[in-house]
Amino acid sequence: SFIGVLPMASTRGCEDGPLKTQPAKTLPGEPFAQDDSWASERSGETSAETGDKELTRSRAVALQHELLVMYRSPLFQKKLKNLPQDEEEHHTAFQKIVRGVQKEVLPKYGFEATDK
């Protein structure tokens, strides 16, 4: 089933351009890298390969981190900037690009990447 991790806010009317982001903060006891290399190391791992069957706190944070890295990428930000202005087309295109990222990331953590 599809996890509801979509950012639901529309980007319409944002005259300031792409979102301004700040570096991710490391949580106590969670030594994550501050750059994108961590996500690329994790990208080949699946639940079956790691032996993890459940979504632990650590794996949930890793999932969120990987999604955040993908959402911050220049390619994703460019797609956001180029969304159609028509409200209905904008919403459909927004869902399509966000779900494209989710379909790439969610299966690595044992979730189906469907629209259901």
PDB file of C-alpha atoms in Angstrom:
ATOM      1  CA  SER A   1       0.000   0.000   0.000  1.00  0.00           C
ATOM      2  CA  PHE A   2       1.061   3.589  -0.605  1.00  0.00           C
ATOM      3  CA  ILE A   3       2.475   5.522   2.345  1.00  0.00           C
ATOM      4  CA  GLY A   4       1.177   9.032   2.768  1.00  0.00           C
ATOM      5  CA  VAL A   5       4.484  10.893   2.814  1.00  0.00           C
ATOM      6  CA  LEU A   6       3.545  13.340   0.080  1.00  0.00           C
ATOM      7  CA  PRO A   7       4.212  16.978   0.792  1.00  0.00           C
ATOM      8  CA  MET A   8       0.669  18.256   0.307  1.00  0.00           C
ATOM      9  CA  ALA A   9       1.399  21.965   0.017  1.00  0.00           C
ATOM     10  CA  SER A  10       1.221  23.350  -3.479  1.00  0.00           C
ATOM     11  CA  THR A  11       4.125  25.283  -4.951  1.00  0.00           C
ATOM     12  CA  ARG A  12       1.783  27.615  -6.849  1.00  0.00           C
ATOM     13  CA  GLY A  13       2.337  31.264  -6.152  1.00  0.00           C
ATOM     14  CA  CYS A  14       5.889  30.820  -4.875  1.00  0.00           C
ATOM     15  CA  GLU A  15       7.650  33.779  -6.433  1.00  0.00           C
ATOM     16  CA  ASP A  16      10.892  33.164  -4.544  1.00  0.00           C
ATOM     17  CA  GLY A  17      11.889  30.211  -6.732  1.00  0.00           C
ATOM     18  CA  PRO A  18      12.974  26.809  -5.415  1.00  0.00           C
ATOM     19  CA  LEU A  19      12.708  26.060  -1.725  1.00  0.00           C
ATOM     20  CA  LYS A  20      15.557  27.275   0.412  1.00  0.00           C
ATOM     21  CA  THR A  21      16.948  24.336   2.353  1.00  0.00           C
ATOM     22  CA  GLN A  22      19.195  24.056   5.347  1.00  0.00           C
ATOM     23  CA  PRO A  23      21.659  21.254   6.037  1.00  0.00           C
ATOM     24  CA  ALA A  24      20.104  18.231   7.727  1.00  0.00           C
ATOM     25  CA  LYS A  25      20.754  17.899  11.426  1.00  0.00           C
ATOM     26  CA  THR A  26      22.101  14.695  12.906  1.00  0.00           C
ATOM     27  CA  LEU A  27      19.891  13.148  15.562  1.00  0.00           C
ATOM     28  CA  PRO A  28      21.483  11.878  18.766  1.00  0.00           C
ATOM     29  CA  GLY A  29      22.617   8.309  18.197  1.00  0.00           C
ATOM     30  CA  GLU A  30      21.980   8.523  14.435  1.00  0.00           C
ATOM     31  CA  PRO A  31      25.312   9.316  12.721  1.00  0.00           C
ATOM     32  CA  PHE A  32      24.094  10.200   9.218  1.00  0.00           C
ATOM     33  CA  ALA A  33      26.295  11.898   6.662  1.00  0.00           C
ATOM     34  CA  GLN A  34      25.502  15.485   5.744  1.00  0.00           C
ATOM     35  CA  ASP A  35      25.978  14.897   2.021  1.00  0.00           C
ATOM     36  CA  ASP A  36      24.294  12.847  -0.700  1.00  0.00           C
ATOM     37  CA  SER A  37      26.900  10.055  -0.613  1.00  0.00           C
ATOM     38  CA  TRP A  38      25.041   8.347   2.228  1.00  0.00           C
ATOM     39  CA  ALA A  39      21.916   7.926   0.109  1.00  0.00           C
ATOM     40  CA  SER A  40      23.854   6.473  -2.812  1.00  0.00           C
ATOM     41  CA  GLU A  41      25.477   3.925  -0.495  1.00  0.00           C
ATOM     42  CA  ARG A  42      22.047   2.937   0.831  1.00  0.00           C
ATOM     43  CA  SER A  43      20.385   2.945  -2.587  1.00  0.00           C
ATOM     44  CA  GLY A  44      21.362  -0.628  -3.477  1.00  0.00           C
ATOM     45  CA  GLU A  45      20.092  -2.106  -0.220  1.00  0.00           C
ATOM     46  CA  THR A  46      16.698  -3.714   0.076  1.00  0.00           C
ATOM     47  CA  SER A  47      14.870  -5.115   3.074  1.00  0.00           C
ATOM     48  CA  ALA A  48      15.637  -8.635   1.916  1.00  0.00           C
ATOM     49  CA  GLU A  49      19.364  -7.878   1.648  1.00  0.00           C
ATOM     50  CA  THR A  50      19.606  -6.317   5.098  1.00  0.00           C
ATOM     51  CA  GLY A  51      17.373  -8.922   6.694  1.00  0.00           C
ATOM     52  CA  ASP A  52      15.146  -6.190   8.143  1.00  0.00           C
ATOM     53  CA  LYS A  53      11.465  -7.110   8.188  1.00  0.00           C
ATOM     54  CA  GLU A  54      10.146  -4.230  10.262  1.00  0.00           C
ATOM     55  CA  LEU A  55      10.428  -0.487  10.025  1.00  0.00           C
ATOM     56  CA  THR A  56      12.626   0.423  12.971  1.00  0.00           C
ATOM     57  CA  ARG A  57      13.210   4.002  14.069  1.00  0.00           C
ATOM     58  CA  SER A  58      16.617   3.949  12.420  1.00  0.00           C
ATOM     59  CA  ARG A  59      15.235   2.646   9.117  1.00  0.00           C
ATOM     60  CA  ALA A  60      12.345   5.155   9.223  1.00  0.00           C
ATOM     61  CA  VAL A  61      14.849   7.992   9.645  1.00  0.00           C
ATOM     62  CA  ALA A  62      16.939   6.545   6.797  1.00  0.00           C
ATOM     63  CA  LEU A  63      13.832   6.402   4.577  1.00  0.00           C
ATOM     64  CA  GLN A  64      12.980  10.013   5.352  1.00  0.00           C
ATOM     65  CA  HIS A  65      16.580  11.077   4.799  1.00  0.00           C
ATOM     66  CA  GLU A  66      16.715   9.398   1.392  1.00  0.00           C
ATOM     67  CA  LEU A  67      13.417  11.003   0.345  1.00  0.00           C
ATOM     68  CA  LEU A  68      14.664  14.405   1.528  1.00  0.00           C
ATOM     69  CA  VAL A  69      17.897  14.041  -0.460  1.00  0.00           C
ATOM     70  CA  MET A  70      15.893  13.191  -3.578  1.00  0.00           C
ATOM     71  CA  TYR A  71      13.426  16.074  -3.033  1.00  0.00           C
ATOM     72  CA  ARG A  72      16.331  18.516  -2.599  1.00  0.00           C
ATOM     73  CA  SER A  73      18.070  17.372  -5.787  1.00  0.00           C
ATOM     74  CA  PRO A  74      18.487  19.965  -8.554  1.00  0.00           C
ATOM     75  CA  LEU A  75      16.558  17.750 -11.000  1.00  0.00           C
ATOM     76  CA  PHE A  76      13.533  17.472  -8.680  1.00  0.00           C
ATOM     77  CA  GLN A  77      13.639  21.199  -7.895  1.00  0.00           C
ATOM     78  CA  LYS A  78      13.770  21.978 -11.628  1.00  0.00           C
ATOM     79  CA  LYS A  79      10.710  19.777 -12.202  1.00  0.00           C
ATOM     80  CA  LEU A  80       8.887  21.618  -9.397  1.00  0.00           C
ATOM     81  CA  LYS A  81       9.738  24.977 -10.920  1.00  0.00           C
ATOM     82  CA  ASN A  82       8.414  23.875 -14.319  1.00  0.00           C
ATOM     83  CA  LEU A  83       5.020  22.596 -13.126  1.00  0.00           C
ATOM     84  CA  PRO A  84       2.019  23.755 -15.188  1.00  0.00           C
ATOM     85  CA  GLN A  85       0.156  26.837 -13.929  1.00  0.00           C
ATOM     86  CA  ASP A  86      -3.335  25.382 -14.437  1.00  0.00           C
ATOM     87  CA  GLU A  87      -4.502  24.195 -10.998  1.00  0.00           C
ATOM     88  CA  GLU A  88      -5.692  20.742 -12.073  1.00  0.00           C
ATOM     89  CA  GLU A  89      -2.668  20.081 -14.307  1.00  0.00           C
ATOM     90  CA  HIS A  90      -0.385  21.433 -11.573  1.00  0.00           C
ATOM     91  CA  HIS A  91      -1.778  19.019  -8.976  1.00  0.00           C
ATOM     92  CA  THR A  92      -1.547  16.018 -11.323  1.00  0.00           C
ATOM     93  CA  ALA A  93       2.016  16.860 -12.384  1.00  0.00           C
ATOM     94  CA  PHE A  94       3.043  17.491  -8.764  1.00  0.00           C
ATOM     95  CA  GLN A  95       1.746  14.074  -7.693  1.00  0.00           C
ATOM     96  CA  LYS A  96       3.504  12.430 -10.625  1.00  0.00           C
ATOM     97  CA  ILE A  97       6.961  13.808  -9.816  1.00  0.00           C
ATOM     98  CA  VAL A  98       6.642  13.159  -6.057  1.00  0.00           C
ATOM     99  CA  ARG A  99       5.422   9.607  -6.611  1.00  0.00           C
ATOM    100  CA  GLY A 100       8.251   9.027  -9.084  1.00  0.00           C
ATOM    101  CA  VAL A 101      10.709   9.617  -6.245  1.00  0.00           C
ATOM    102  CA  GLN A 102       8.675   7.465  -3.857  1.00  0.00           C
ATOM    103  CA  LYS A 103       8.498   4.603  -6.364  1.00  0.00           C
ATOM    104  CA  GLU A 104      12.282   4.610  -6.473  1.00  0.00           C
ATOM    105  CA  VAL A 105      12.850   4.816  -2.698  1.00  0.00           C
ATOM    106  CA  LEU A 106       9.974   3.029  -0.907  1.00  0.00           C
ATOM    107  CA  PRO A 107      10.634  -0.517  -2.222  1.00  0.00           C
ATOM    108  CA  LYS A 108      14.119  -0.381  -0.684  1.00  0.00           C
ATOM    109  CA  TYR A 109      12.416  -0.250   2.705  1.00  0.00           C
ATOM    110  CA  GLY A 110       9.861  -2.993   2.072  1.00  0.00           C
ATOM    111  CA  PHE A 111       6.926  -0.847   0.938  1.00  0.00           C
ATOM    112  CA  GLU A 112       4.971  -1.247  -2.273  1.00  0.00           C
ATOM    113  CA  ALA A 113       5.298   1.850  -4.403  1.00  0.00           C
ATOM    114  CA  THR A 114       1.782   1.930  -5.800  1.00  0.00           C
ATOM    115  CA  ASP A 115      -0.766   4.715  -6.055  1.00  0.00           C
ATOM    116  CA  LYS A 116      -3.223   2.841  -3.782  1.00  0.00           C
TER     117      LYS A 116
END
